[in-house]
Amino acid sequence: EHPEGPHCCPHFHRAVELVGKRWTGAILYVLIHSERPLRFSEIAHAVPDLSDRLLSERMKELEASGIVERHVTASKPIKVEYELTDRGRELSPALSELKLWADRWLN
């Protein structure tokens, strides 16, 4: 009990910091709305103003957080694809609500 008022939940804060990081929401949006795993170039094409360097950084963060899985196919040339894990897919309802809010209030 905190008599001085509500405090921010640390789990909520971590979640917001993670998905609210610059470009991360856009990357997640693209992955959530894809019917299949996507290659790096496909994600880059779907989020046009995002640099390859920053996309690479964000993908590594999402992979380290267990939100995205990276699959490497030992073909020639090597094929790398990304897809959401179950943990990542569970963000879908929250991000859908955020999109509805954005469509209503930020247009």
XYZ file of C-alpha atoms in Angstrom:
107
model
C 0.000 0.000 0.000
C 1.384 3.398 -1.056
C -0.523 6.230 0.645
C 1.171 8.854 -1.568
C -0.561 7.545 -4.696
C -0.140 4.945 -7.431
C 3.289 3.733 -8.489
C 4.300 2.437 -11.904
C 4.421 -1.335 -12.086
C 7.994 -2.387 -12.990
C 6.752 -5.101 -15.393
C 4.528 -2.616 -17.218
C 7.390 -0.128 -17.411
C 9.745 -2.745 -18.913
C 7.110 -3.776 -21.461
C 6.421 -0.196 -22.551
C 10.142 0.586 -22.797
C 10.663 -2.544 -24.905
C 7.840 -2.158 -27.429
C 7.932 1.641 -27.307
C 11.543 1.897 -28.397
C 11.963 3.808 -31.643
C 10.904 1.661 -34.662
C 10.168 -1.442 -32.559
C 6.394 -0.974 -32.739
C 6.533 -0.664 -36.533
C 8.659 -3.830 -36.819
C 6.280 -5.741 -34.554
C 3.277 -4.466 -36.523
C 4.794 -5.811 -39.767
C 5.639 -9.193 -38.211
C 2.219 -9.547 -36.545
C 0.435 -8.879 -39.842
C 2.588 -11.248 -41.892
C 1.271 -14.700 -42.757
C 4.801 -16.133 -42.815
C 8.340 -15.527 -41.537
C 9.988 -12.494 -43.145
C 13.476 -11.868 -44.452
C 15.442 -8.863 -43.239
C 14.969 -7.114 -46.607
C 11.192 -7.627 -46.458
C 10.997 -6.008 -43.020
C 13.250 -3.177 -44.231
C 10.966 -2.652 -47.252
C 7.839 -2.638 -45.056
C 9.305 0.022 -42.715
C 10.806 2.389 -45.328
C 12.510 5.086 -43.214
C 14.321 2.603 -40.976
C 18.067 2.206 -41.594
C 19.533 -1.297 -41.924
C 21.822 -0.609 -38.958
C 18.910 0.298 -36.687
C 16.751 -2.568 -37.985
C 19.574 -4.986 -37.217
C 19.916 -3.529 -33.707
C 16.159 -3.775 -33.026
C 15.953 -7.349 -34.350
C 18.787 -8.386 -32.009
C 16.960 -6.764 -29.063
C 13.673 -8.465 -29.959
C 15.458 -11.789 -30.342
C 17.237 -11.351 -26.975
C 13.846 -10.579 -25.374
C 12.352 -13.784 -26.746
C 9.842 -11.893 -28.908
C 11.351 -12.759 -32.288
C 12.995 -15.942 -33.524
C 15.711 -15.910 -36.167
C 15.874 -18.896 -38.518
C 18.958 -19.489 -40.652
C 18.582 -21.861 -43.609
C 21.821 -23.473 -44.713
C 21.059 -22.941 -48.381
C 23.161 -21.063 -50.927
C 22.890 -18.172 -50.431
C 22.146 -18.441 -46.703
C 18.559 -17.466 -45.975
C 17.714 -15.688 -42.714
C 14.084 -15.261 -41.697
C 12.412 -13.746 -38.659
C 9.121 -14.609 -37.028
C 7.359 -13.889 -33.778
C 7.552 -16.379 -30.936
C 4.443 -17.201 -28.902
C 5.546 -14.434 -26.538
C 5.693 -12.002 -29.462
C 2.336 -13.091 -30.900
C 0.705 -12.455 -27.531
C 1.465 -8.746 -28.046
C -1.032 -8.681 -30.929
C -4.181 -7.719 -28.950
C -2.349 -4.945 -27.080
C -0.872 -3.518 -30.285
C -4.259 -3.790 -32.047
C -5.825 -1.726 -29.259
C -3.022 0.820 -29.557
C -3.669 1.063 -33.310
C -7.403 1.632 -32.719
C -6.555 4.375 -30.232
C -4.065 5.936 -32.664
C -6.591 5.850 -35.527
C -9.172 7.559 -33.327
C -7.006 10.179 -31.640
C -3.871 10.786 -33.750
C -5.210 11.403 -37.249
